[in-house]
């Protein structure tokens, strides 16, 4: 019990600290590279924080339980918009500066529709799955291509601080992004382990 | 979340712990980094995080698992989980795009999104408790 309580306290402190370093590292990296923070937010933070879902789902599929991926993926999407975006906007109204968002949001809606179309026959076949992965590659390519055209998203860049305002170098930014992400995921696991143990000391079922 | 938990293997209390603690636990990295981005006034990072994460989940997480082993998708996935996901996605797009002038997700809209999430989670817990009891 003492160990579990210690895990919760340590997990919470580490979570807040590593999230801070992760976001700072990602924002600094974006500014040094001269790309919009939205792109880094999407590709590094968005994909990075979904790495646990990917690992858990791929492992479960390998063990003959691929259905977990749907519950995991869709459940996580629902939590991202309902819990996270909802709670964040409740704390402080969220300004949407970027023109790119006007293009990414319809794209996300389209992807959501395509996923329903694939599910209509009651299964995600290997061909369906390959199609999903090809779409992911296309979405990533499109985002990078858009970012490289540069200047297009002047509105999003306008309020960005110049790189000189950052105390971190590009190298430090990249390192903190990676270290922050690993610690962020590890501290979340630590926190969950502690919380489950305190809630139910006898079982370690989950 | 709920889809993967095997109901018969857990008691009701285990399931509720699983649905609440573990579900929130897997969202902790997103939640912590979003609040941190908000504190740094990096609003584009918050929305970028959500959009990127959802694209990755729908395409990458499901795609990779489906390539490893084809997925049998029960009716509930489409009629319950996909519908809630689609409603939230559409609501986010409508709120964020801002039809007149720059977009802005205000507190009322944030509260509405959170309300849908709480109702969905409450419904999941309710149906699982019902199934386990019956």
mmCIF file of C-alpha atoms in Angstrom:
data_model
loop_
_atom_site.group_PDB
_atom_site.id
_atom_site.type_symbol
_atom_site.label_atom_id
_atom_site.label_comp_id
_atom_site.label_asym_id
_atom_site.label_seq_id
_atom_site.Cartn_x
_atom_site.Cartn_y
_atom_site.Cartn_z
ATOM 1 C CA UNK A 1 0.000 0.000 0.000
ATOM 2 C CA UNK A 2 2.837 2.365 0.875
ATOM 3 C CA UNK A 3 4.552 1.486 -2.369
ATOM 4 C CA UNK A 4 1.330 2.083 -4.330
ATOM 5 C CA UNK A 5 0.814 5.474 -2.683
ATOM 6 C CA UNK A 6 4.414 6.368 -3.446
ATOM 7 C CA UNK A 7 3.804 5.280 -7.071
ATOM 8 C CA UNK A 8 0.788 7.614 -7.323
ATOM 9 C CA UNK A 9 2.651 10.609 -5.882
ATOM 10 C CA UNK A 10 5.805 9.993 -7.923
ATOM 11 C CA UNK A 11 3.746 9.222 -11.044
ATOM 12 C CA UNK A 12 1.789 12.450 -10.727
ATOM 13 C CA UNK A 13 4.868 14.625 -10.232
ATOM 14 C CA UNK A 14 6.708 12.909 -13.074
ATOM 15 C CA UNK A 15 3.626 13.159 -15.330
ATOM 16 C CA UNK A 16 3.257 16.920 -14.918
ATOM 17 C CA UNK A 17 6.987 17.550 -15.243
ATOM 18 C CA UNK A 18 7.522 15.325 -18.288
ATOM 19 C CA UNK A 19 4.416 16.706 -20.067
ATOM 20 C CA UNK A 20 5.890 20.160 -19.619
ATOM 21 C CA UNK A 21 9.283 19.140 -21.010
ATOM 22 C CA UNK A 22 7.665 17.205 -23.868
ATOM 23 C CA UNK A 23 5.509 20.133 -24.996
ATOM 24 C CA UNK A 24 8.320 22.670 -24.560
ATOM 25 C CA UNK A 25 10.711 20.448 -26.505
ATOM 26 C CA UNK A 26 8.174 19.966 -29.304
ATOM 27 C CA UNK A 27 7.331 23.683 -29.534
ATOM 28 C CA UNK A 28 11.015 24.656 -29.572
ATOM 29 C CA UNK A 29 11.749 22.049 -32.238
ATOM 30 C CA UNK A 30 8.895 23.424 -34.382
ATOM 31 C CA UNK A 31 10.226 26.968 -34.171
ATOM 32 C CA UNK A 32 13.826 25.978 -34.905
ATOM 33 C CA UNK A 33 12.675 24.019 -37.957
ATOM 34 C CA UNK A 34 10.386 26.857 -39.004
ATOM 35 C CA UNK A 35 7.305 24.662 -39.252
ATOM 36 C CA UNK A 36 3.942 25.478 -37.704
ATOM 37 C CA UNK A 37 3.285 24.275 -34.178
ATOM 38 C CA UNK A 38 0.157 22.582 -35.520
ATOM 39 C CA UNK A 39 2.225 20.189 -37.627
ATOM 40 C CA UNK A 40 4.437 19.296 -34.659
ATOM 41 C CA UNK A 41 1.312 19.024 -32.519
ATOM 42 C CA UNK A 42 -0.203 16.580 -34.984
ATOM 43 C CA UNK A 43 2.776 14.504 -35.937
ATOM 44 C CA UNK A 44 4.926 14.464 -32.803
ATOM 45 C CA UNK A 45 2.553 15.057 -29.896
ATOM 46 C CA UNK A 46 -0.552 13.502 -31.484
ATOM 47 C CA UNK A 47 1.158 10.392 -32.826
ATOM 48 C CA UNK A 48 3.605 10.147 -29.920
ATOM 49 C CA UNK A 49 0.955 10.115 -27.216
ATOM 50 C CA UNK A 50 -0.933 7.430 -29.170
ATOM 51 C CA UNK A 51 2.080 5.125 -29.189
ATOM 52 C CA UNK A 52 0.792 3.167 -26.137
ATOM 53 C CA UNK A 53 -2.522 2.455 -27.911
ATOM 54 C CA UNK A 54 -0.606 1.254 -30.965
ATOM 55 C CA UNK A 55 1.627 -1.070 -28.943
ATOM 56 C CA UNK A 56 -1.201 -2.519 -26.858
ATOM 57 C CA UNK A 57 -3.402 -3.073 -29.935
ATOM 58 C CA UNK A 58 -0.644 -4.622 -32.051
ATOM 59 C CA UNK A 59 0.364 -6.980 -29.217
ATOM 60 C CA UNK A 60 -3.265 -8.002 -28.655
ATOM 61 C CA UNK A 61 -3.714 -8.642 -32.390
ATOM 62 C CA UNK A 62 -0.600 -10.824 -32.346
ATOM 63 C CA UNK A 63 -2.152 -12.812 -29.502
ATOM 64 C CA UNK A 64 -5.327 -13.376 -31.536
ATOM 65 C CA UNK A 65 -7.421 -10.568 -30.046
ATOM 66 C CA UNK A 66 -7.399 -7.885 -32.757
ATOM 67 C CA UNK A 67 -10.832 -6.575 -31.698
ATOM 68 C CA UNK A 68 -9.122 -4.704 -28.873
ATOM 69 C CA UNK A 69 -7.767 -2.255 -31.443
ATOM 70 C CA UNK A 70 -11.247 -0.985 -32.299
ATOM 71 C CA UNK A 71 -12.235 -0.471 -28.653
ATOM 72 C CA UNK A 72 -8.853 1.068 -27.920
ATOM 73 C CA UNK A 73 -8.677 3.298 -30.966
ATOM 74 C CA UNK A 74 -12.262 4.524 -31.010
ATOM 75 C CA UNK A 75 -12.429 4.778 -27.211
ATOM 76 C CA UNK A 76 -9.288 6.882 -27.278
ATOM 77 C CA UNK A 77 -10.742 9.131 -30.013
ATOM 78 C CA UNK A 78 -13.885 9.674 -27.951
ATOM 79 C CA UNK A 79 -11.784 10.505 -24.864
ATOM 80 C CA UNK A 80 -9.534 12.859 -26.872
ATOM 81 C CA UNK A 81 -12.423 15.021 -28.044
ATOM 82 C CA UNK A 82 -14.895 14.613 -25.177
ATOM 83 C CA UNK A 83 -12.618 14.439 -22.156
ATOM 84 C CA UNK A 84 -9.479 16.260 -23.243
ATOM 85 C CA UNK A 85 -10.671 18.920 -25.672
ATOM 86 C CA UNK A 86 -13.845 19.360 -23.607
ATOM 87 C CA UNK A 87 -11.979 19.776 -20.307
ATOM 88 C CA UNK A 88 -9.301 22.025 -21.822
ATOM 89 C CA UNK A 89 -11.895 24.329 -23.443
ATOM 90 C CA UNK A 90 -13.770 24.423 -20.157
ATOM 91 C CA UNK A 91 -10.597 25.543 -18.336
ATOM 92 C CA UNK A 92 -9.853 28.188 -20.958
ATOM 93 C CA UNK A 93 -11.616 28.917 -24.267
ATOM 94 C CA UNK A 94 -9.456 27.630 -27.104
ATOM 95 C CA UNK A 95 -8.498 30.021 -29.877
ATOM 96 C CA UNK A 96 -8.100 28.439 -33.308
ATOM 97 C CA UNK A 97 -5.532 30.506 -35.194
ATOM 98 C CA UNK A 98 -4.589 28.162 -37.928
ATOM 99 C CA UNK A 99 -5.901 28.001 -41.467
ATOM 100 C CA UNK A 100 -4.496 24.476 -41.604
ATOM 101 C CA UNK A 101 -7.056 23.378 -39.015
ATOM 102 C CA UNK A 102 -9.762 24.374 -41.471
ATOM 103 C CA UNK A 103 -8.276 21.776 -43.811
ATOM 104 C CA UNK A 104 -7.336 19.097 -41.270
ATOM 105 C CA UNK A 105 -10.757 18.954 -39.606
ATOM 106 C CA UNK A 106 -12.728 18.047 -42.762
ATOM 107 C CA UNK A 107 -9.966 15.510 -43.486
ATOM 108 C CA UNK A 108 -10.518 13.906 -40.069
ATOM 109 C CA UNK A 109 -14.283 13.824 -40.741
ATOM 110 C CA UNK A 110 -13.632 12.139 -44.093
ATOM 111 C CA UNK A 111 -11.332 9.559 -42.487
ATOM 112 C CA UNK A 112 -14.021 8.863 -39.867
ATOM 113 C CA UNK A 113 -16.576 8.273 -42.643
ATOM 114 C CA UNK A 114 -14.222 5.939 -44.501
ATOM 115 C CA UNK A 115 -13.725 3.897 -41.322
ATOM 116 C CA UNK A 116 -17.513 3.426 -41.047
ATOM 117 C CA UNK A 117 -17.693 2.363 -44.680
ATOM 118 C CA UNK A 118 -15.040 -0.299 -44.009
ATOM 119 C CA UNK A 119 -16.925 -1.511 -40.921
ATOM 120 C CA UNK A 120 -20.265 -1.864 -42.717
ATOM 121 C CA UNK A 121 -19.569 -5.478 -43.710
ATOM 122 C CA UNK A 122 -18.911 -6.322 -40.038
ATOM 123 C CA UNK A 123 -15.174 -6.832 -40.345
ATOM 124 C CA UNK A 124 -11.879 -5.110 -40.993
ATOM 125 C CA UNK A 125 -10.219 -7.438 -43.485
ATOM 126 C CA UNK A 126 -6.492 -7.383 -44.250
ATOM 127 C CA UNK A 127 -7.255 -5.414 -47.415
ATOM 128 C CA UNK A 128 -9.261 -2.852 -45.398
ATOM 129 C CA UNK A 129 -6.391 -2.605 -42.913
ATOM 130 C CA UNK A 130 -3.829 -2.037 -45.660
ATOM 131 C CA UNK A 131 -6.080 0.690 -47.064
ATOM 132 C CA UNK A 132 -6.144 2.373 -43.633
ATOM 133 C CA UNK A 133 -2.339 2.315 -43.420
ATOM 134 C CA UNK A 134 -1.991 3.696 -46.965
ATOM 135 C CA UNK A 135 -4.387 6.497 -45.997
ATOM 136 C CA UNK A 136 -2.277 7.238 -42.905
ATOM 137 C CA UNK A 137 0.845 7.531 -45.050
ATOM 138 C CA UNK A 138 -1.039 9.843 -47.432
ATOM 139 C CA UNK A 139 -2.273 12.024 -44.563
ATOM 140 C CA UNK A 140 1.256 12.330 -43.138
ATOM 141 C CA UNK A 141 2.672 13.120 -46.580
ATOM 142 C CA UNK A 142 0.001 15.745 -47.218
ATOM 143 C CA UNK A 143 0.629 17.437 -43.855
ATOM 144 C CA UNK A 144 4.378 17.624 -44.408
ATOM 145 C CA UNK A 145 3.922 18.843 -47.976
ATOM 146 C CA UNK A 146 1.587 21.592 -46.788
ATOM 147 C CA UNK A 147 4.001 22.629 -44.049
ATOM 148 C CA UNK A 148 6.881 22.767 -46.524
ATOM 149 C CA UNK A 149 5.037 25.060 -48.871
ATOM 150 C CA UNK A 150 5.626 27.540 -46.055
ATOM 151 C CA UNK A 151 4.199 30.986 -45.526
ATOM 152 C CA UNK A 152 0.804 29.556 -46.322
ATOM 153 C CA UNK A 153 -0.189 29.403 -42.717
ATOM 154 C CA UNK A 154 0.907 32.915 -41.870
ATOM 155 C CA UNK A 155 -1.885 33.298 -39.363
ATOM 156 C CA UNK A 156 -0.656 30.363 -37.315
ATOM 157 C CA UNK A 157 2.947 31.517 -37.403
ATOM 158 C CA UNK A 158 2.128 35.120 -36.639
ATOM 159 C CA UNK A 159 1.854 34.753 -32.897
ATOM 160 C CA UNK A 160 4.747 32.322 -32.682
ATOM 161 C CA UNK A 161 7.767 33.553 -30.841
ATOM 162 C CA UNK A 162 11.006 33.683 -32.850
ATOM 163 C CA UNK A 163 13.517 30.899 -32.086
ATOM 164 C CA UNK A 164 15.739 33.415 -30.305
ATOM 165 C CA UNK A 165 13.082 33.682 -27.594
ATOM 166 C CA UNK A 166 13.731 30.053 -26.681
ATOM 167 C CA UNK A 167 16.427 29.080 -24.282
ATOM 168 C CA UNK A 168 16.672 25.581 -25.788
ATOM 169 C CA UNK A 169 18.749 24.693 -28.831
ATOM 170 C CA UNK A 170 17.311 22.470 -31.566
ATOM 171 C CA UNK A 171 19.274 19.511 -30.218
ATOM 172 C CA UNK A 172 17.970 20.075 -26.691
ATOM 173 C CA UNK A 173 14.458 20.478 -28.118
ATOM 174 C CA UNK A 174 14.587 17.113 -29.910
ATOM 175 C CA UNK A 175 16.123 15.350 -26.894
ATOM 176 C CA UNK A 176 13.525 16.767 -24.485
ATOM 177 C CA UNK A 177 10.733 15.789 -26.895
ATOM 178 C CA UNK A 178 11.898 12.163 -26.878
ATOM 179 C CA UNK A 179 12.813 11.941 -23.169
ATOM 180 C CA UNK A 180 9.609 13.768 -22.251
ATOM 181 C CA UNK A 181 7.480 11.323 -24.263
ATOM 182 C CA UNK A 182 9.074 8.224 -22.734
ATOM 183 C CA UNK A 183 8.731 9.611 -19.186
ATOM 184 C CA UNK A 184 5.182 10.758 -19.921
ATOM 185 C CA UNK A 185 4.094 7.246 -20.913
ATOM 186 C CA UNK A 186 6.052 5.593 -18.089
ATOM 187 C CA UNK A 187 4.619 7.915 -15.433
ATOM 188 C CA UNK A 188 1.071 7.313 -16.717
ATOM 189 C CA UNK A 189 1.604 3.572 -16.312
ATOM 190 C CA UNK A 190 3.046 4.084 -12.828
ATOM 191 C CA UNK A 191 0.053 6.201 -11.840
ATOM 192 C CA UNK A 192 -2.448 3.657 -13.183
ATOM 193 C CA UNK A 193 -0.678 0.800 -11.410
ATOM 194 C CA UNK A 194 -0.758 2.691 -8.120
ATOM 195 C CA UNK A 195 -4.396 3.740 -8.513
ATOM 196 C CA UNK A 196 -5.579 0.224 -9.404
ATOM 197 C CA UNK A 197 -3.623 -1.219 -6.480
ATOM 198 C CA UNK A 198 -5.080 1.264 -3.990
ATOM 199 C CA UNK A 199 -8.595 0.676 -5.357
ATOM 200 C CA UNK A 200 -8.202 -3.089 -5.154
ATOM 201 C CA UNK A 201 -5.133 -4.282 -3.258
ATOM 202 C CA UNK A 202 -5.797 -8.009 -3.741
ATOM 203 C CA UNK A 203 -5.912 -8.096 -7.518
ATOM 204 C CA UNK A 204 -3.437 -7.057 -10.127
ATOM 205 C CA UNK A 205 -5.769 -8.177 -12.891
ATOM 206 C CA UNK A 206 -5.481 -5.008 -14.937
ATOM 207 C CA UNK B 1 -11.543 0.949 -23.427
ATOM 208 C CA UNK B 2 -14.642 -1.192 -22.908
ATOM 209 C CA UNK B 3 -14.418 -3.100 -26.161
ATOM 210 C CA UNK B 4 -11.418 -5.118 -25.133
ATOM 211 C CA UNK B 5 -12.281 -6.061 -21.588
ATOM 212 C CA UNK B 6 -13.565 -9.579 -21.206
ATOM 213 C CA UNK B 7 -16.653 -9.210 -19.053
ATOM 214 C CA UNK B 8 -16.760 -12.751 -17.760
ATOM 215 C CA UNK B 9 -13.198 -12.636 -16.481
ATOM 216 C CA UNK B 10 -13.761 -9.693 -14.143
ATOM 217 C CA UNK B 11 -16.200 -8.898 -11.371
ATOM 218 C CA UNK B 12 -18.280 -5.766 -11.657
ATOM 219 C CA UNK B 13 -15.999 -3.682 -9.461
ATOM 220 C CA UNK B 14 -12.961 -4.755 -11.473
ATOM 221 C CA UNK B 15 -14.721 -3.674 -14.625
ATOM 222 C CA UNK B 16 -15.623 -0.281 -13.283
ATOM 223 C CA UNK B 17 -12.052 0.211 -12.090
ATOM 224 C CA UNK B 18 -10.930 -0.916 -15.533
ATOM 225 C CA UNK B 19 -13.253 1.404 -17.385
ATOM 226 C CA UNK B 20 -12.578 4.467 -15.282
ATOM 227 C CA UNK B 21 -9.012 4.273 -13.963
ATOM 228 C CA UNK B 22 -7.467 2.488 -16.919
ATOM 229 C CA UNK B 23 -9.406 4.462 -19.543
ATOM 230 C CA UNK B 24 -8.409 7.747 -17.955
ATOM 231 C CA UNK B 25 -4.921 6.326 -17.469
ATOM 232 C CA UNK B 26 -4.429 5.680 -21.181
ATOM 233 C CA UNK B 27 -5.603 9.242 -21.864
ATOM 234 C CA UNK B 28 -3.241 10.757 -19.285
ATOM 235 C CA UNK B 29 -0.370 11.490 -21.707
ATOM 236 C CA UNK B 30 -2.757 13.409 -23.989
ATOM 237 C CA UNK B 31 -4.431 15.161 -21.061
ATOM 238 C CA UNK B 32 -1.189 16.209 -19.363
ATOM 239 C CA UNK B 33 0.438 17.421 -22.579
ATOM 240 C CA UNK B 34 -2.716 19.317 -23.610
ATOM 241 C CA UNK B 35 -2.988 21.147 -20.296
ATOM 242 C CA UNK B 36 0.730 21.896 -20.446
ATOM 243 C CA UNK B 37 0.307 23.293 -23.983
ATOM 244 C CA UNK B 38 -2.621 25.392 -22.783
ATOM 245 C CA UNK B 39 -0.517 26.861 -19.961
ATOM 246 C CA UNK B 40 2.164 27.802 -22.489
ATOM 247 C CA UNK B 41 -0.526 29.454 -24.653
ATOM 248 C CA UNK B 42 0.242 27.018 -27.476
ATOM 249 C CA UNK B 43 -3.399 26.591 -28.457
ATOM 250 C CA UNK B 44 -2.578 25.111 -31.859
ATOM 251 C CA UNK B 45 -0.690 22.308 -30.110
ATOM 252 C CA UNK B 46 -3.826 21.275 -28.202
ATOM 253 C CA UNK B 47 -6.006 20.934 -31.291
ATOM 254 C CA UNK B 48 -3.135 19.523 -33.342
ATOM 255 C CA UNK B 49 -2.603 16.890 -30.652
ATOM 256 C CA UNK B 50 -6.255 15.814 -30.750
ATOM 257 C CA UNK B 51 -6.496 15.806 -34.569
ATOM 258 C CA UNK B 52 -3.201 13.959 -34.999
ATOM 259 C CA UNK B 53 -3.971 11.462 -32.270
ATOM 260 C CA UNK B 54 -7.382 10.657 -33.746
ATOM 261 C CA UNK B 55 -6.054 10.272 -37.288
ATOM 262 C CA UNK B 56 -3.389 7.959 -35.899
ATOM 263 C CA UNK B 57 -5.876 5.890 -33.871
ATOM 264 C CA UNK B 58 -8.413 5.466 -36.679
ATOM 265 C CA UNK B 59 -5.877 4.728 -39.407
ATOM 266 C CA UNK B 60 -2.694 3.487 -37.723
ATOM 267 C CA UNK B 61 -3.861 1.631 -34.603
ATOM 268 C CA UNK B 62 -6.779 -0.132 -36.321
ATOM 269 C CA UNK B 63 -4.815 -0.572 -39.564
ATOM 270 C CA UNK B 64 -1.781 -2.197 -37.965
ATOM 271 C CA UNK B 65 -3.886 -4.535 -35.810
ATOM 272 C CA UNK B 66 -6.000 -5.464 -38.854
ATOM 273 C CA UNK B 67 -2.931 -6.302 -40.918
ATOM 274 C CA UNK B 68 -1.657 -8.578 -38.129
ATOM 275 C CA UNK B 69 -5.064 -10.306 -37.791
ATOM 276 C CA UNK B 70 -8.376 -9.445 -39.517
ATOM 277 C CA UNK B 71 -10.802 -7.819 -37.067
ATOM 278 C CA UNK B 72 -14.301 -9.090 -36.512
ATOM 279 C CA UNK B 73 -16.295 -5.944 -35.767
ATOM 280 C CA UNK B 74 -19.479 -6.491 -33.784
ATOM 281 C CA UNK B 75 -22.573 -4.395 -34.478
ATOM 282 C CA UNK B 76 -22.037 -2.288 -31.361
ATOM 283 C CA UNK B 77 -18.774 -0.885 -32.641
ATOM 284 C CA UNK B 78 -20.558 0.740 -35.560
ATOM 285 C CA UNK B 79 -23.901 1.538 -33.918
ATOM 286 C CA UNK B 80 -22.546 2.794 -30.585
ATOM 287 C CA UNK B 81 -18.828 3.639 -30.528
ATOM 288 C CA UNK B 82 -18.469 4.865 -34.115
ATOM 289 C CA UNK B 83 -21.627 6.994 -33.851
ATOM 290 C CA UNK B 84 -20.417 8.729 -30.655
ATOM 291 C CA UNK B 85 -16.989 9.239 -32.245
ATOM 292 C CA UNK B 86 -18.543 10.701 -35.411
ATOM 293 C CA UNK B 87 -20.845 13.043 -33.475
ATOM 294 C CA UNK B 88 -17.922 14.342 -31.392
ATOM 295 C CA UNK B 89 -15.678 14.699 -34.450
ATOM 296 C CA UNK B 90 -18.322 16.659 -36.342
ATOM 297 C CA UNK B 91 -19.079 18.834 -33.297
ATOM 298 C CA UNK B 92 -15.367 19.605 -32.864
ATOM 299 C CA UNK B 93 -15.083 20.548 -36.558
ATOM 300 C CA UNK B 94 -18.142 22.812 -36.440
ATOM 301 C CA UNK B 95 -16.959 24.505 -33.217
ATOM 302 C CA UNK B 96 -13.332 24.951 -34.283
ATOM 303 C CA UNK B 97 -13.652 26.048 -37.886
ATOM 304 C CA UNK B 98 -15.382 29.311 -36.981
ATOM 305 C CA UNK B 99 -17.792 30.216 -39.720
ATOM 306 C CA UNK B 100 -17.516 33.959 -39.157
ATOM 307 C CA UNK B 101 -14.001 35.119 -38.334
ATOM 308 C CA UNK B 102 -11.413 33.075 -36.419
ATOM 309 C CA UNK B 103 -12.580 29.900 -34.775
ATOM 310 C CA UNK B 104 -12.821 29.494 -31.051
ATOM 311 C CA UNK B 105 -13.980 26.624 -28.864
ATOM 312 C CA UNK B 106 -15.695 28.354 -25.959
ATOM 313 C CA UNK B 107 -16.584 27.079 -22.479
ATOM 314 C CA UNK B 108 -20.158 26.129 -23.381
ATOM 315 C CA UNK B 109 -18.940 24.073 -26.349
ATOM 316 C CA UNK B 110 -16.224 22.471 -24.198
ATOM 317 C CA UNK B 111 -18.864 21.624 -21.600
ATOM 318 C CA UNK B 112 -21.051 20.048 -24.284
ATOM 319 C CA UNK B 113 -18.164 17.844 -25.497
ATOM 320 C CA UNK B 114 -17.401 16.788 -21.920
ATOM 321 C CA UNK B 115 -21.115 16.079 -21.337
ATOM 322 C CA UNK B 116 -21.222 13.692 -24.305
ATOM 323 C CA UNK B 117 -18.112 11.912 -23.000
ATOM 324 C CA UNK B 118 -19.551 11.514 -19.488
ATOM 325 C CA UNK B 119 -22.888 10.275 -20.864
ATOM 326 C CA UNK B 120 -21.132 7.733 -23.107
ATOM 327 C CA UNK B 121 -18.912 6.471 -20.274
ATOM 328 C CA UNK B 122 -21.875 6.333 -17.909
ATOM 329 C CA UNK B 123 -23.857 4.347 -20.468
ATOM 330 C CA UNK B 124 -20.950 1.896 -20.936
ATOM 331 C CA UNK B 125 -20.646 1.331 -17.186
ATOM 332 C CA UNK B 126 -24.436 0.935 -16.916
ATOM 333 C CA UNK B 127 -24.704 -1.671 -19.689
ATOM 334 C CA UNK B 128 -21.752 -3.644 -18.329
ATOM 335 C CA UNK B 129 -23.179 -3.671 -14.813
ATOM 336 C CA UNK B 130 -26.533 -4.794 -16.276
ATOM 337 C CA UNK B 131 -24.903 -7.554 -18.333
ATOM 338 C CA UNK B 132 -22.810 -8.772 -15.409
ATOM 339 C CA UNK B 133 -25.768 -8.760 -13.016
ATOM 340 C CA UNK B 134 -28.053 -10.559 -15.456
#
